[in-house]
Coordinates of C-alpha atoms and ligand atoms in Angstrom, one line a residue:
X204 CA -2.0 10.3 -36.3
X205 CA -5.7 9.8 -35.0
X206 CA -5.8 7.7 -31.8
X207 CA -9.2 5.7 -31.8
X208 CA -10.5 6.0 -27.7
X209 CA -13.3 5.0 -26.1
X210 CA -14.5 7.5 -23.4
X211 CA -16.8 6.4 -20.3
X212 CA -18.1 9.8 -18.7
X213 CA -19.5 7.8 -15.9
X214 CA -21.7 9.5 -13.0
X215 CA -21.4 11.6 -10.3
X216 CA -18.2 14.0 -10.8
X217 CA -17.4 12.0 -14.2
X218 CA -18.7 13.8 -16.8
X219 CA -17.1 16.8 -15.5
X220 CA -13.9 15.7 -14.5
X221 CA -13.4 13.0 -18.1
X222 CA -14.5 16.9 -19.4
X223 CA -11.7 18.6 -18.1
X224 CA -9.3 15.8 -18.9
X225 CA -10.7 15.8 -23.2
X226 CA -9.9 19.4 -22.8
X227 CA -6.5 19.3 -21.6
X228 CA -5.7 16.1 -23.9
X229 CA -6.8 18.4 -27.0
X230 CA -4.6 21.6 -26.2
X231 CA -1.8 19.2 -26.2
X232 CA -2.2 18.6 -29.6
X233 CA -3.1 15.3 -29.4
X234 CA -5.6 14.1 -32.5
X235 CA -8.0 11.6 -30.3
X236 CA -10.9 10.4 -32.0
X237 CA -13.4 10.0 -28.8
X238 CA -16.0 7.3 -29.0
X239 CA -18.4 7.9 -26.1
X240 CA -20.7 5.6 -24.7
X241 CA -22.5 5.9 -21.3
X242 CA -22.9 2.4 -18.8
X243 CA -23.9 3.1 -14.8
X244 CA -27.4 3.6 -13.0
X245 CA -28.0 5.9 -15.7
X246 CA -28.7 3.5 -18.7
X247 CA -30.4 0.5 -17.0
X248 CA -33.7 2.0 -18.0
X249 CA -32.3 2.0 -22.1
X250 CA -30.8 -0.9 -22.0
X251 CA -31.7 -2.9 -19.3
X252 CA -28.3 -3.0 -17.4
X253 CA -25.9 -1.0 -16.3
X254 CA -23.1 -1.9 -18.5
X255 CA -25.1 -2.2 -22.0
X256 CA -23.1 -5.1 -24.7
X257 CA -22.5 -2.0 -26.8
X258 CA -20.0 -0.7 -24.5
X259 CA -18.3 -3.7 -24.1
X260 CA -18.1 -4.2 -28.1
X261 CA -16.8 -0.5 -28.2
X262 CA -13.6 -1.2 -25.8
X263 CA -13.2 -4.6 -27.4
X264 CA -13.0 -2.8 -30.8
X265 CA -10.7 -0.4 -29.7
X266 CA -9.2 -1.7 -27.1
X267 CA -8.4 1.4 -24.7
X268 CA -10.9 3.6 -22.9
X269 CA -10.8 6.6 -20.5
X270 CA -13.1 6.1 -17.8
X271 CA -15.2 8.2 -14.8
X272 CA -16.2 7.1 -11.9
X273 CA -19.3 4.8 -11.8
X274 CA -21.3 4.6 -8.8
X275 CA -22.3 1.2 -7.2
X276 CA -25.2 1.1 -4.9
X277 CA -24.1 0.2 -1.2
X278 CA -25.4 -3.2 0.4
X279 CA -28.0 -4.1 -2.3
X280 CA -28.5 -3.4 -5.8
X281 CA -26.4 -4.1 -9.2
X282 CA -22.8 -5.3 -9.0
X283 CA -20.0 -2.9 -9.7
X284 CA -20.0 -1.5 -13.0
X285 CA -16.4 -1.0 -12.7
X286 CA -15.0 -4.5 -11.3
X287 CA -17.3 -6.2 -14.0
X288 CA -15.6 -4.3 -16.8
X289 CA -12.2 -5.2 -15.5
X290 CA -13.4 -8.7 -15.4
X291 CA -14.7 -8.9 -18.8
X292 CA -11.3 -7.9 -20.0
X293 CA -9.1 -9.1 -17.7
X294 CA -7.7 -6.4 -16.7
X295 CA -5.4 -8.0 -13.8
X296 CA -2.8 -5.2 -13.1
X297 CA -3.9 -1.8 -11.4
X298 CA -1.2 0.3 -11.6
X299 CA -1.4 3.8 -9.6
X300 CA 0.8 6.0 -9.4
X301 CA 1.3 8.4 -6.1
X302 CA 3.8 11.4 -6.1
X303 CA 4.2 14.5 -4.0
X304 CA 3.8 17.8 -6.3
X305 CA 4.5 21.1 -4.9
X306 CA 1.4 22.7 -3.6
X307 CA -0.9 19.5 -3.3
X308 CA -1.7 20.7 0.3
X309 CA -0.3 17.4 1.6
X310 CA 1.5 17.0 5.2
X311 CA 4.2 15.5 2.9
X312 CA 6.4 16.3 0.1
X313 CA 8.5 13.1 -0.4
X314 CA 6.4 11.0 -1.8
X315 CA 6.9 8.4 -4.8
X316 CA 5.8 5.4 -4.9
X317 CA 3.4 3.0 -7.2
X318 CA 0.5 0.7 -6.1
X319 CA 0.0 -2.7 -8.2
X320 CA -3.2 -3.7 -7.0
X321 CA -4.3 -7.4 -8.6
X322 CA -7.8 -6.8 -9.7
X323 CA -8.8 -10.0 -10.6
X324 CA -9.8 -12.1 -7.9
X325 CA -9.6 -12.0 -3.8
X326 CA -12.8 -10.7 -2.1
X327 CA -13.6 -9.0 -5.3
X328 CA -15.0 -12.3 -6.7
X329 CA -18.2 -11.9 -5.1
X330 CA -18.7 -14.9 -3.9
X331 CA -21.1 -14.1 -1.1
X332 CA -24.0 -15.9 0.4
X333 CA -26.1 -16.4 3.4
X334 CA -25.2 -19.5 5.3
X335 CA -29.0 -20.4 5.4
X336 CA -28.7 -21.4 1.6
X337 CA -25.8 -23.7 2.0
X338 CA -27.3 -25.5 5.5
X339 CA -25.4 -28.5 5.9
X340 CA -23.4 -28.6 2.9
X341 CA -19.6 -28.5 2.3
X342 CA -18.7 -25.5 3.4
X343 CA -21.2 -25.5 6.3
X344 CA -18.8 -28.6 6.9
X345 CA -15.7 -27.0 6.6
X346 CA -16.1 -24.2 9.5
X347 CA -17.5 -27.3 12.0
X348 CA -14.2 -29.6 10.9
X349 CA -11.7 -25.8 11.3
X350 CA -13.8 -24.3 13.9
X351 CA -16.0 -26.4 15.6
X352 CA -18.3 -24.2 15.1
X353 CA -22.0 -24.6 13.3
X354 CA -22.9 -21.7 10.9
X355 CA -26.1 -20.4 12.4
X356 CA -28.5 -18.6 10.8
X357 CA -27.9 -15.0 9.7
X358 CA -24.4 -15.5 9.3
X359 CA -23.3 -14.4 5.9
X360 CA -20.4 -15.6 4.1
X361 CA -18.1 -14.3 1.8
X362 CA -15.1 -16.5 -0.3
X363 CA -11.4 -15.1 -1.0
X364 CA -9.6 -17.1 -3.9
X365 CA -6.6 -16.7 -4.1
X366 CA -4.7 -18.4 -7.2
X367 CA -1.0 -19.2 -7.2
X368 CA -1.7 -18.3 -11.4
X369 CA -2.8 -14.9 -10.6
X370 CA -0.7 -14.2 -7.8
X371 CA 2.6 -14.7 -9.9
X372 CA 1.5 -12.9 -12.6
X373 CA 0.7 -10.0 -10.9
X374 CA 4.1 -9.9 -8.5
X375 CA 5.8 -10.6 -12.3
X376 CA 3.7 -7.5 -13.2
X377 CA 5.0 -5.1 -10.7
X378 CA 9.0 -6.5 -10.7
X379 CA 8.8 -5.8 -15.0
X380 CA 7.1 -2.5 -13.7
X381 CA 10.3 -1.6 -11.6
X382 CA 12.6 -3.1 -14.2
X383 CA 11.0 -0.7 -17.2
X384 CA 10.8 2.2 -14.2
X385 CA 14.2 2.4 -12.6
X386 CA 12.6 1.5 -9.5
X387 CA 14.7 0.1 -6.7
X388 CA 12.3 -2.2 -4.4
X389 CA 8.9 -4.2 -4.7
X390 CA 6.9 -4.9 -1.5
X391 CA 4.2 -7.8 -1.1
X392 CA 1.9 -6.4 1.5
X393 CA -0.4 -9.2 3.1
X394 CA -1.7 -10.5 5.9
X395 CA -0.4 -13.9 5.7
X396 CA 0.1 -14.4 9.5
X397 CA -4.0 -15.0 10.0
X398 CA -5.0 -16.2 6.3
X399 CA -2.4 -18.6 5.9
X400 CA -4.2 -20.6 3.6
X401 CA -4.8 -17.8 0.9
X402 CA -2.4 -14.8 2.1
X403 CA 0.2 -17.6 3.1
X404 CA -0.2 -18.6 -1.0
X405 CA 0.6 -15.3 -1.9
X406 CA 3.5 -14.4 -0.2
X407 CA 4.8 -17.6 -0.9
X408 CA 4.5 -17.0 -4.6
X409 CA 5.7 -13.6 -4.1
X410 CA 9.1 -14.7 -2.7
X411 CA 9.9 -17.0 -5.3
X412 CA 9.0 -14.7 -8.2
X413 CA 11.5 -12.1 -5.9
X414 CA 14.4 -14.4 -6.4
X415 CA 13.8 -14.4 -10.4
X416 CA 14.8 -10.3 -9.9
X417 CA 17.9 -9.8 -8.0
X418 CA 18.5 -6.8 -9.1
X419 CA 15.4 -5.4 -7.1
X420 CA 15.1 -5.4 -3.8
X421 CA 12.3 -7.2 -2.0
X422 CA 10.4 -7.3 1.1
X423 CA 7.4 -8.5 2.3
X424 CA 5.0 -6.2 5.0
X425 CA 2.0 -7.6 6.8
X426 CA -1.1 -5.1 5.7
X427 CA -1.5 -3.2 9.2
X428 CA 2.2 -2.4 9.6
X429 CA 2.6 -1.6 5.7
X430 CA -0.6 1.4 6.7
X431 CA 1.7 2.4 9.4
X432 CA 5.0 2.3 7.7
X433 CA 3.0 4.1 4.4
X434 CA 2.0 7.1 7.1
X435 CA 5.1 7.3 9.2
X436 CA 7.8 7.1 6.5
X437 CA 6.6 7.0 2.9
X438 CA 9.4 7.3 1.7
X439 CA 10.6 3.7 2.8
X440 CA 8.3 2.4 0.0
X441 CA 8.8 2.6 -3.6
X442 CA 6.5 0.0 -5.7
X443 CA 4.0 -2.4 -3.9
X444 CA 2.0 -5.4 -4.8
X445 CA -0.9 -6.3 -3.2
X446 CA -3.7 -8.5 -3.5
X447 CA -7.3 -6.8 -4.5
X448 CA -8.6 -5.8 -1.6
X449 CA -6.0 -4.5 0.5
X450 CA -4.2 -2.5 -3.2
X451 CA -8.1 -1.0 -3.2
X452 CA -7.6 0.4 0.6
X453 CA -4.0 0.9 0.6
X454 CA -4.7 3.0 -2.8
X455 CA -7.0 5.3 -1.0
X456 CA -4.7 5.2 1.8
X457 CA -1.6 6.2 -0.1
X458 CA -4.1 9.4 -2.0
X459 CA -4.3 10.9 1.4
X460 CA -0.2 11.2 1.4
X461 CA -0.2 13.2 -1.8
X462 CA -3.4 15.5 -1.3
X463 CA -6.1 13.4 -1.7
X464 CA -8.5 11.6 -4.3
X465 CA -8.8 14.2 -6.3
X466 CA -5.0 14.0 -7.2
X467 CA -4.1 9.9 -7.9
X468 CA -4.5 8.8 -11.3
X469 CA -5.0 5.2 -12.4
X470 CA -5.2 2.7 -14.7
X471 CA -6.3 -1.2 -15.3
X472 CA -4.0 -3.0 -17.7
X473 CA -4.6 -6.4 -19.1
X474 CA -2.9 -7.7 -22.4
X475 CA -4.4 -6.0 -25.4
X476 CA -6.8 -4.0 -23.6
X477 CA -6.3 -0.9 -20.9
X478 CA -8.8 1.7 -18.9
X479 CA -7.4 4.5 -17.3
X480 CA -9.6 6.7 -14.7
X481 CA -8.7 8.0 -11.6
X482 CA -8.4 6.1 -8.0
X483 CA -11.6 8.0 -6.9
X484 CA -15.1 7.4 -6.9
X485 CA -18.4 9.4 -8.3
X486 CA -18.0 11.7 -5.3
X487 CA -21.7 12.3 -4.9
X488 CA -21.6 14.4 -2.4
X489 CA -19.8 17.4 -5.1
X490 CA -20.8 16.6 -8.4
X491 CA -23.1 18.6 -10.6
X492 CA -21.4 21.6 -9.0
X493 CA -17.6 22.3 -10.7
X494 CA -15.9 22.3 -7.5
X495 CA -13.9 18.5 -7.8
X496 CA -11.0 18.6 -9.1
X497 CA -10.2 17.0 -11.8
X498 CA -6.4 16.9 -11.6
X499 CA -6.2 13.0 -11.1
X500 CA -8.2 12.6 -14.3
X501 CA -5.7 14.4 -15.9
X502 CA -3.1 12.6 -14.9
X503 CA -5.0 9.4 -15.4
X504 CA -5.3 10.6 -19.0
X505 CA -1.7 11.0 -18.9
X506 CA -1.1 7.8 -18.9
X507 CA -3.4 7.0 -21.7
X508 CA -1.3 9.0 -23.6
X509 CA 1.9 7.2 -22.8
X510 CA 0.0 3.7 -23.6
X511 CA -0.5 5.2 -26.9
X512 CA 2.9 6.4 -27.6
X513 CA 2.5 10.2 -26.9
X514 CA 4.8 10.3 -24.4
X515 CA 6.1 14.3 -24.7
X516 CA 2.4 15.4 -24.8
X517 CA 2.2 13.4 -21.1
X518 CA 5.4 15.3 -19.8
X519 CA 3.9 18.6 -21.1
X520 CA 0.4 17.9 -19.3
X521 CA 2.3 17.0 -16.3
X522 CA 4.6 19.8 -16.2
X523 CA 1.8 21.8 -16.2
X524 CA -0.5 20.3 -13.6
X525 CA 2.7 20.9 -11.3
X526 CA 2.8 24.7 -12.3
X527 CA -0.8 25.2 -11.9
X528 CA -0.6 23.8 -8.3
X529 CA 2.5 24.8 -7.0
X530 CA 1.6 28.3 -8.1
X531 CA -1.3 27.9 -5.2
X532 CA -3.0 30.5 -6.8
X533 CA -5.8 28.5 -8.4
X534 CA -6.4 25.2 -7.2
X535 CA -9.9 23.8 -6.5
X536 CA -11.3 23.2 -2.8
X537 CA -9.3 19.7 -1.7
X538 CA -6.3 21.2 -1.9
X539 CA -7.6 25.0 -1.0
X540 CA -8.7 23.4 2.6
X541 CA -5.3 21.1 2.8
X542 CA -3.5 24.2 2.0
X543 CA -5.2 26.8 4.4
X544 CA -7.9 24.9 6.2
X545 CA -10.7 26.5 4.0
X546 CA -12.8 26.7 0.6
X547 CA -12.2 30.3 0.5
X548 CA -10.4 31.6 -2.5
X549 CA -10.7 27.8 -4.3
X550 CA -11.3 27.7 -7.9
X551 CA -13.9 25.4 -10.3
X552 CA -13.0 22.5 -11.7
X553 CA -13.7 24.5 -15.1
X554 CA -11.3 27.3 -14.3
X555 CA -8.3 24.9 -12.7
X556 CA -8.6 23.1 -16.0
X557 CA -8.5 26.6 -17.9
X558 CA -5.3 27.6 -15.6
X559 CA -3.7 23.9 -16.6
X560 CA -4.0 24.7 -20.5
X561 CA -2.8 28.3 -20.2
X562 CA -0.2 27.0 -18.7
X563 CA 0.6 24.5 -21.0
X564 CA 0.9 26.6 -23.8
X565 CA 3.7 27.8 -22.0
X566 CA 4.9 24.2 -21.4
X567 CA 8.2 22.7 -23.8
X568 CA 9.6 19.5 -22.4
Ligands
NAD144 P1 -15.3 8.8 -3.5 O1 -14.0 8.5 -3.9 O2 -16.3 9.0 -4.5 O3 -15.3 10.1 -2.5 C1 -14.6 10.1 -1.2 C2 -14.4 11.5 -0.8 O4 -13.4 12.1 -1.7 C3 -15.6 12.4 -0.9 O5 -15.6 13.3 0.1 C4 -15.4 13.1 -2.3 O6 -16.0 14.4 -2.4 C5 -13.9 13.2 -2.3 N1 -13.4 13.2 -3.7 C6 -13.3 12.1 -4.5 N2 -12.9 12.5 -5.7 C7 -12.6 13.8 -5.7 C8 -12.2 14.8 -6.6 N3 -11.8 14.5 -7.8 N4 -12.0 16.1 -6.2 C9 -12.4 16.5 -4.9 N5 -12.8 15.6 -4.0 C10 -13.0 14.3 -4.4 O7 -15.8 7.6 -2.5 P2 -17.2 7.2 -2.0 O8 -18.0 8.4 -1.7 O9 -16.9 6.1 -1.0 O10 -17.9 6.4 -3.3 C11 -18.9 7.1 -4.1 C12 -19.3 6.1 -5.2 O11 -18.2 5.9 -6.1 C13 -19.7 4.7 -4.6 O12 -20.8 4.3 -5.3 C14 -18.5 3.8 -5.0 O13 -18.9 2.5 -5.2 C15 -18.1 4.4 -6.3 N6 -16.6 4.2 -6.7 C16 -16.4 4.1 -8.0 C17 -15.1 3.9 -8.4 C18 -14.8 3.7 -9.9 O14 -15.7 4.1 -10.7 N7 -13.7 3.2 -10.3 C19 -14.0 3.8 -7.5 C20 -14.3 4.0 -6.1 C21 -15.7 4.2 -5.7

């Protein structure tokens, strides 16, 4: 069977990571037919904007898409490519994956757990404005009526909603997720101890969905102590749930337990429609050079294939990603440094993915 896909290559390290991952997909034997289309910096002169209608039409039509990174300028410019895309398709849940393999170069080797990240609303609305352009109005009357404070000038504000509609279906998301998973325990990290208005909804909601699932356990962590707890003892966590902004953080947080960026997949599910790409960015400061390493595209791609059924062909890939690295023998620069404290002796991004498809060759399941 032909699977119909829609690929982003994205910027920065994308083209050469979603590459790698096309590569790998294809000596699996799986029959993908690849519709590419481009969005980013890259395409505003063609089309005007950075994510053109005819990419939108393209995942709509097809209605799964493997994505690179897309860079978003920093304190001015377009709004990210990649949080409008997950708006247009409302894609709530982003579900990421984070296990130990042997040889990732990480201080740890017991880690497995699974970040639900809501991706719908929270600080990610982008709501922001300068208080000069709302003067005296309501919310200018809010903060003097909670503060007793006036907004002066160049204070800039930004809103968090938090909705007691997306907040249950995104704690429903992640107890189904341990359900279907055989996972033992959800945690709902928040900060609900200083926003007690928004945070306070969600934990709220969070406990109530919790008593729908007795058969997992449940506890809630306040965000600072659930950083601490995540470094210290990883192993006390198994899937958590957390609102947008702190599932983005904790997600890069919980990368640097299993060797880094370049080795947590990820996808953004919504109903009918799902884009998988890695947790990482467009790396600027490596691309054009086959040195990233494009192992958590793979596994990102991975999960594509078990959306679309072809689940042996994702064990396969997976088993060998974990030969490749725990052999140490080729294994791009992240994990050469973690592993030895230098670049010396790493391999490309081109010749890690040759190593992962000689090695699945080898690969039955
Ligand atoms: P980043 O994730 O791109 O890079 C952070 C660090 O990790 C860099 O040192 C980079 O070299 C390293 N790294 C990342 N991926 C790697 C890989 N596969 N192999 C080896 N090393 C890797 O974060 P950033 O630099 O803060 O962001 C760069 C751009 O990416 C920004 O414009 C940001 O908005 C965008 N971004 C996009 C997405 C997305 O497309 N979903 C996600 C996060 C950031």
């Amino acid at each position: 069977m032909t699977h119909e896909v829609v690929l982003i290559p994205g910027d920065g390290i994308g083209p050469e990571i979603t590459r790698a991952a096309q590569r790998v997909v294809a000596a699996a034997g799986v029959d993908i037919s690849w519709h590419e289309v481009q969005a980013g910096a890259g395409v505003i002169d063609q089309y005007g904007a950075p994510l053109p209608d005819h990419v939108i039409d393209a995942i709509r039509t097809y209605g799964v898409a493997l994505k690179g990174p897309i860079t978003t300028p920093v304190g001015s410019g377009f709004r990210s490519v990649n949080v409008a895309l997950r708006h247009a398709f409302n894609l709530y849940a982003c579900v990421r994956p984070c296990a130990s393999m042997p040889g990732d170069g990480s201080r740890y080797d017991n880690v497995d757990l699974v970040i639900i990240r809501e991706n719908s609303e929270d600080l990610y609305a982008g709501i922001e404005f300068d208080a000069d352009s709302v003067g005296a109005g309501a919310i200018a009357d809010t903060v003097k009526k909670q503060t007793g404070k006036e907004l002066g000038p160049q204070t800039a504000i930004s809103i968090k909603p938090i909705s007691r509609a997306a907040s249950e279906r995104i704690v429903r998301y992640a107890f189904e997720y341990a359900r279907a998973n055989g996972r033992k325990k959800v945690t709902a990290v928040h900060k609900a101890n200083i926003m007690k208005c928004t945070d306070g909804l969600y934990l709220h909601v969070a406990r109530d969905v919790a008593a729908e699932y007795p058969d997992i356990a449940f506890e809630d962590k306040i965000v600072d102590a659930a950083c601490m707890g995540l470094v210290m003892h990883p192993e006390d966590f198994d899937v958590l749930v957390l609102p947008n902004l702190y599932g983005d953080i904790v997600s890069d947080l919980s990368a640097g337990l299993i060797g880094g960026l370049g080795m947590a997949p990820g996808a953004n599910i919504g109903d009918g429609c799902a884009i998988f790409e890695a947790t990482h960015g467009s790396a600027p400061d490596i691309a054009g050079q086959d040195v990233a390493n494009p192992t958590a595209e793979i596994l990102s791609a991975c999960m594509l294939l078990d959306h679309l059924g072809e689940t042996t062909a994702a064990a396969r890939i997976r088993a060998a990603v974990r030969v490749t690295l725990s052999s140490g023998a080729s294994v791009t620069q992240d994990v050469r440094r973690a592993l030895t404290g230098s670049y010396d002796g790493a391999v490309g991004t081109t010749q890690f993915t040759d190593e992962v498809i000689d090695a699945l060759s080898r690969m039955v399941v």
